[in-house]
Amino acid sequence: MSEVEKKDKKKKDKKDKKKDKTDPSFDADVLPSPVVVADALQYEVIASDESKHALSSLITSTKRTCIIFIRHFFCGLCQDYITSICKITSPEELAANETSLVFVGCGDPSLITFYVKETGCTFPLYADPSGGLYDILGMIRGLNWNEKPEYAETSLPANICRSMSQVVRAGFKKASKAGEINRNGGEFVFTQDGQCTWAHRMPDSIGHTLPQQIKEVMMMTTPTIAPIMTTTMEDAPSSSS
């Protein structure tokens, strides 16, 4: 990428940060097209040891892999979401069904160890600090502090207080690398041969697929539980990590 292209991208990113994407044409559950999936599978995410891994390398160990994209590393609601999922399933249970689960966060990989300790996450966790993979797969930005999702284990004020406490304990330098506060995630199921068979993007900051529902999706050979669409999102231009 040239210096001019980098500057243009920075300008675009700044504009995106200033406003939430509320495009009425946004479809949370549309499947990404084969071209978009191919682009995404080449994208590299980062482990806690700073090693880089193409997304394609994360979906080869089992017939199906569910990749859950979370919000910033200090989002208490996403922490509750991960904790809830880890309470109702395990790597061993999913492996028995030839399925695996991977989490990806939009913050710096230096926070992964801290995050795993806070959530008790028993599944692999990677980072996409630039958010490029989120963009490729059509995930959006947007906030909603008015409602409490079903997977929240505490009240919203308590969640905020916990997040602030974590910021202090992690240190403000690391906290500044937790990820964009208004970037949302989603859930995608990929087959071993690189097809995306199920997708959901958070429409706002509380819009994850419910833990029990995503478990049911992961345990099915061919996911049929909504959300699932037969159409695909438009081909996105090729992006690199």
JSON list of N, CA, C and O in Angstrom, two decimals, residues 191-216:
[
{"chain": "A", "resi": 191, "resn": "THR", "atom": "N", "xyz": [-16.69, -23.91, 7.10]},
{"chain": "A", "resi": 191, "resn": "THR", "atom": "CA", "xyz": [-16.39, -25.33, 6.93]},
{"chain": "A", "resi": 191, "resn": "THR", "atom": "C", "xyz": [-14.89, -25.48, 6.70]},
{"chain": "A", "resi": 191, "resn": "THR", "atom": "O", "xyz": [-14.19, -24.51, 6.41]},
{"chain": "A", "resi": 192, "resn": "GLN", "atom": "N", "xyz": [-14.44, -26.71, 6.81]},
{"chain": "A", "resi": 192, "resn": "GLN", "atom": "CA", "xyz": [-13.01, -26.99, 6.68]},
{"chain": "A", "resi": 192, "resn": "GLN", "atom": "C", "xyz": [-12.46, -26.60, 5.31]},
{"chain": "A", "resi": 192, "resn": "GLN", "atom": "O", "xyz": [-11.27, -26.28, 5.17]},
{"chain": "A", "resi": 193, "resn": "ASP", "atom": "N", "xyz": [-13.32, -26.63, 4.29]},
{"chain": "A", "resi": 193, "resn": "ASP", "atom": "CA", "xyz": [-12.86, -26.28, 2.95]},
{"chain": "A", "resi": 193, "resn": "ASP", "atom": "C", "xyz": [-13.05, -24.80, 2.63]},
{"chain": "A", "resi": 193, "resn": "ASP", "atom": "O", "xyz": [-12.95, -24.37, 1.48]},
{"chain": "A", "resi": 194, "resn": "GLY", "atom": "N", "xyz": [-13.34, -23.99, 3.65]},
{"chain": "A", "resi": 194, "resn": "GLY", "atom": "CA", "xyz": [-13.34, -22.54, 3.47]},
{"chain": "A", "resi": 194, "resn": "GLY", "atom": "C", "xyz": [-14.65, -21.91, 3.05]},
{"chain": "A", "resi": 194, "resn": "GLY", "atom": "O", "xyz": [-14.66, -20.78, 2.55]},
{"chain": "A", "resi": 195, "resn": "GLN", "atom": "N", "xyz": [-15.77, -22.59, 3.27]},
{"chain": "A", "resi": 195, "resn": "GLN", "atom": "CA", "xyz": [-17.06, -21.99, 2.96]},
{"chain": "A", "resi": 195, "resn": "GLN", "atom": "C", "xyz": [-17.68, -21.40, 4.23]},
{"chain": "A", "resi": 195, "resn": "GLN", "atom": "O", "xyz": [-17.54, -21.97, 5.31]},
{"chain": "A", "resi": 196, "resn": "CYS", "atom": "N", "xyz": [-18.35, -20.27, 4.09]},
{"chain": "A", "resi": 196, "resn": "CYS", "atom": "CA", "xyz": [-19.07, -19.69, 5.22]},
{"chain": "A", "resi": 196, "resn": "CYS", "atom": "C", "xyz": [-20.53, -20.14, 5.10]},
{"chain": "A", "resi": 196, "resn": "CYS", "atom": "O", "xyz": [-21.20, -19.85, 4.11]},
{"chain": "A", "resi": 197, "resn": "THR", "atom": "N", "xyz": [-21.01, -20.86, 6.11]},
{"chain": "A", "resi": 197, "resn": "THR", "atom": "CA", "xyz": [-22.36, -21.44, 6.05]},
{"chain": "A", "resi": 197, "resn": "THR", "atom": "C", "xyz": [-23.36, -20.75, 6.97]},
{"chain": "A", "resi": 197, "resn": "THR", "atom": "O", "xyz": [-24.56, -21.04, 6.91]},
{"chain": "A", "resi": 198, "resn": "TRP", "atom": "N", "xyz": [-22.88, -19.85, 7.82]},
{"chain": "A", "resi": 198, "resn": "TRP", "atom": "CA", "xyz": [-23.78, -19.19, 8.78]},
{"chain": "A", "resi": 198, "resn": "TRP", "atom": "C", "xyz": [-23.12, -17.89, 9.21]},
{"chain": "A", "resi": 198, "resn": "TRP", "atom": "O", "xyz": [-21.90, -17.83, 9.39]},
{"chain": "A", "resi": 199, "resn": "ALA", "atom": "N", "xyz": [-23.93, -16.84, 9.34]},
{"chain": "A", "resi": 199, "resn": "ALA", "atom": "CA", "xyz": [-23.35, -15.54, 9.70]},
{"chain": "A", "resi": 199, "resn": "ALA", "atom": "C", "xyz": [-24.34, -14.68, 10.47]},
{"chain": "A", "resi": 199, "resn": "ALA", "atom": "O", "xyz": [-25.55, -14.72, 10.23]},
{"chain": "A", "resi": 200, "resn": "HIS", "atom": "N", "xyz": [-23.81, -13.93, 11.39]},
{"chain": "A", "resi": 200, "resn": "HIS", "atom": "CA", "xyz": [-24.59, -12.91, 12.10]},
{"chain": "A", "resi": 200, "resn": "HIS", "atom": "C", "xyz": [-23.64, -11.79, 12.50]},
{"chain": "A", "resi": 200, "resn": "HIS", "atom": "O", "xyz": [-22.58, -12.04, 13.06]},
{"chain": "A", "resi": 201, "resn": "ARG", "atom": "N", "xyz": [-24.05, -10.55, 12.22]},
{"chain": "A", "resi": 201, "resn": "ARG", "atom": "CA", "xyz": [-23.27, -9.38, 12.62]},
{"chain": "A", "resi": 201, "resn": "ARG", "atom": "C", "xyz": [-24.06, -8.60, 13.66]},
{"chain": "A", "resi": 201, "resn": "ARG", "atom": "O", "xyz": [-25.27, -8.41, 13.51]},
{"chain": "A", "resi": 202, "resn": "MET", "atom": "N", "xyz": [-23.39, -8.15, 14.70]},
{"chain": "A", "resi": 202, "resn": "MET", "atom": "CA", "xyz": [-24.06, -7.38, 15.73]},
{"chain": "A", "resi": 202, "resn": "MET", "atom": "C", "xyz": [-24.60, -6.07, 15.14]},
{"chain": "A", "resi": 202, "resn": "MET", "atom": "O", "xyz": [-23.83, -5.29, 14.58]},
{"chain": "A", "resi": 203, "resn": "PRO", "atom": "N", "xyz": [-25.89, -5.79, 15.28]},
{"chain": "A", "resi": 203, "resn": "PRO", "atom": "CA", "xyz": [-26.42, -4.52, 14.77]},
{"chain": "A", "resi": 203, "resn": "PRO", "atom": "C", "xyz": [-26.08, -3.35, 15.70]},
{"chain": "A", "resi": 203, "resn": "PRO", "atom": "O", "xyz": [-26.14, -2.20, 15.30]},
{"chain": "A", "resi": 204, "resn": "ASP", "atom": "N", "xyz": [-25.74, -3.68, 16.94]},
{"chain": "A", "resi": 204, "resn": "ASP", "atom": "CA", "xyz": [-25.34, -2.67, 17.92]},
{"chain": "A", "resi": 204, "resn": "ASP", "atom": "C", "xyz": [-24.50, -3.37, 18.99]},
{"chain": "A", "resi": 204, "resn": "ASP", "atom": "O", "xyz": [-24.14, -4.54, 18.84]},
{"chain": "A", "resi": 205, "resn": "SER", "atom": "N", "xyz": [-24.20, -2.65, 20.07]},
{"chain": "A", "resi": 205, "resn": "SER", "atom": "CA", "xyz": [-23.26, -3.16, 21.06]},
{"chain": "A", "resi": 205, "resn": "SER", "atom": "C", "xyz": [-23.80, -4.28, 21.94]},
{"chain": "A", "resi": 205, "resn": "SER", "atom": "O", "xyz": [-23.06, -4.84, 22.75]},
{"chain": "A", "resi": 206, "resn": "ILE", "atom": "N", "xyz": [-25.07, -4.65, 21.80]},
{"chain": "A", "resi": 206, "resn": "ILE", "atom": "CA", "xyz": [-25.65, -5.72, 22.61]},
{"chain": "A", "resi": 206, "resn": "ILE", "atom": "C", "xyz": [-26.21, -6.85, 21.73]},
{"chain": "A", "resi": 206, "resn": "ILE", "atom": "O", "xyz": [-26.99, -7.67, 22.20]},
{"chain": "A", "resi": 207, "resn": "GLY", "atom": "N", "xyz": [-25.79, -6.88, 20.47]},
{"chain": "A", "resi": 207, "resn": "GLY", "atom": "CA", "xyz": [-26.45, -7.76, 19.50]},
{"chain": "A", "resi": 207, "resn": "GLY", "atom": "C", "xyz": [-25.81, -9.09, 19.19]},
{"chain": "A", "resi": 207, "resn": "GLY", "atom": "O", "xyz": [-25.99, -9.62, 18.08]},
{"chain": "A", "resi": 208, "resn": "HIS", "atom": "N", "xyz": [-25.04, -9.68, 20.11]},
{"chain": "A", "resi": 208, "resn": "HIS", "atom": "CA", "xyz": [-24.51, -11.02, 19.86]},
{"chain": "A", "resi": 208, "resn": "HIS", "atom": "C", "xyz": [-25.65, -12.04, 19.77]},
{"chain": "A", "resi": 208, "resn": "HIS", "atom": "O", "xyz": [-26.70, -11.89, 20.42]},
{"chain": "A", "resi": 209, "resn": "THR", "atom": "N", "xyz": [-25.44, -13.11, 18.99]},
{"chain": "A", "resi": 209, "resn": "THR", "atom": "CA", "xyz": [-26.35, -14.26, 19.02]},
{"chain": "A", "resi": 209, "resn": "THR", "atom": "C", "xyz": [-26.31, -14.83, 20.43]},
{"chain": "A", "resi": 209, "resn": "THR", "atom": "O", "xyz": [-25.24, -14.98, 21.02]},
{"chain": "A", "resi": 210, "resn": "LEU", "atom": "N", "xyz": [-27.47, -15.16, 21.00]},
{"chain": "A", "resi": 210, "resn": "LEU", "atom": "CA", "xyz": [-27.52, -15.64, 22.38]},
{"chain": "A", "resi": 210, "resn": "LEU", "atom": "C", "xyz": [-26.66, -16.91, 22.55]},
{"chain": "A", "resi": 210, "resn": "LEU", "atom": "O", "xyz": [-26.57, -17.73, 21.63]},
{"chain": "A", "resi": 211, "resn": "PRO", "atom": "N", "xyz": [-26.00, -17.06, 23.70]},
{"chain": "A", "resi": 211, "resn": "PRO", "atom": "CA", "xyz": [-25.10, -18.20, 23.92]},
{"chain": "A", "resi": 211, "resn": "PRO", "atom": "C", "xyz": [-25.71, -19.56, 23.61]},
{"chain": "A", "resi": 211, "resn": "PRO", "atom": "O", "xyz": [-25.09, -20.38, 22.93]},
{"chain": "A", "resi": 212, "resn": "GLN", "atom": "N", "xyz": [-26.91, -19.83, 24.09]},
{"chain": "A", "resi": 212, "resn": "GLN", "atom": "CA", "xyz": [-27.52, -21.13, 23.84]},
{"chain": "A", "resi": 212, "resn": "GLN", "atom": "C", "xyz": [-27.79, -21.34, 22.36]},
{"chain": "A", "resi": 212, "resn": "GLN", "atom": "O", "xyz": [-27.63, -22.44, 21.83]},
{"chain": "A", "resi": 213, "resn": "GLN", "atom": "N", "xyz": [-28.18, -20.27, 21.69]},
{"chain": "A", "resi": 213, "resn": "GLN", "atom": "CA", "xyz": [-28.45, -20.38, 20.25]},
{"chain": "A", "resi": 213, "resn": "GLN", "atom": "C", "xyz": [-27.17, -20.64, 19.46]},
{"chain": "A", "resi": 213, "resn": "GLN", "atom": "O", "xyz": [-27.15, -21.49, 18.56]},
{"chain": "A", "resi": 214, "resn": "ILE", "atom": "N", "xyz": [-26.09, -19.93, 19.80]},
{"chain": "A", "resi": 214, "resn": "ILE", "atom": "CA", "xyz": [-24.85, -20.14, 19.05]},
{"chain": "A", "resi": 214, "resn": "ILE", "atom": "C", "xyz": [-24.30, -21.53, 19.34]},
{"chain": "A", "resi": 214, "resn": "ILE", "atom": "O", "xyz": [-23.70, -22.17, 18.47]},
{"chain": "A", "resi": 215, "resn": "LYS", "atom": "N", "xyz": [-24.55, -22.06, 20.54]},
{"chain": "A", "resi": 215, "resn": "LYS", "atom": "CA", "xyz": [-24.14, -23.44, 20.81]},
{"chain": "A", "resi": 215, "resn": "LYS", "atom": "C", "xyz": [-24.91, -24.41, 19.93]},
{"chain": "A", "resi": 215, "resn": "LYS", "atom": "O", "xyz": [-24.33, -25.36, 19.37]},
{"chain": "A", "resi": 216, "resn": "GLU", "atom": "N", "xyz": [-26.21, -24.18, 19.79]},
{"chain": "A", "resi": 216, "resn": "GLU", "atom": "CA", "xyz": [-27.02, -25.05, 18.94]},
{"chain": "A", "resi": 216, "resn": "GLU", "atom": "C", "xyz": [-26.54, -24.99, 17.50]},
{"chain": "A", "resi": 216, "resn": "GLU", "atom": "O", "xyz": [-26.49, -26.01, 16.81]}
]
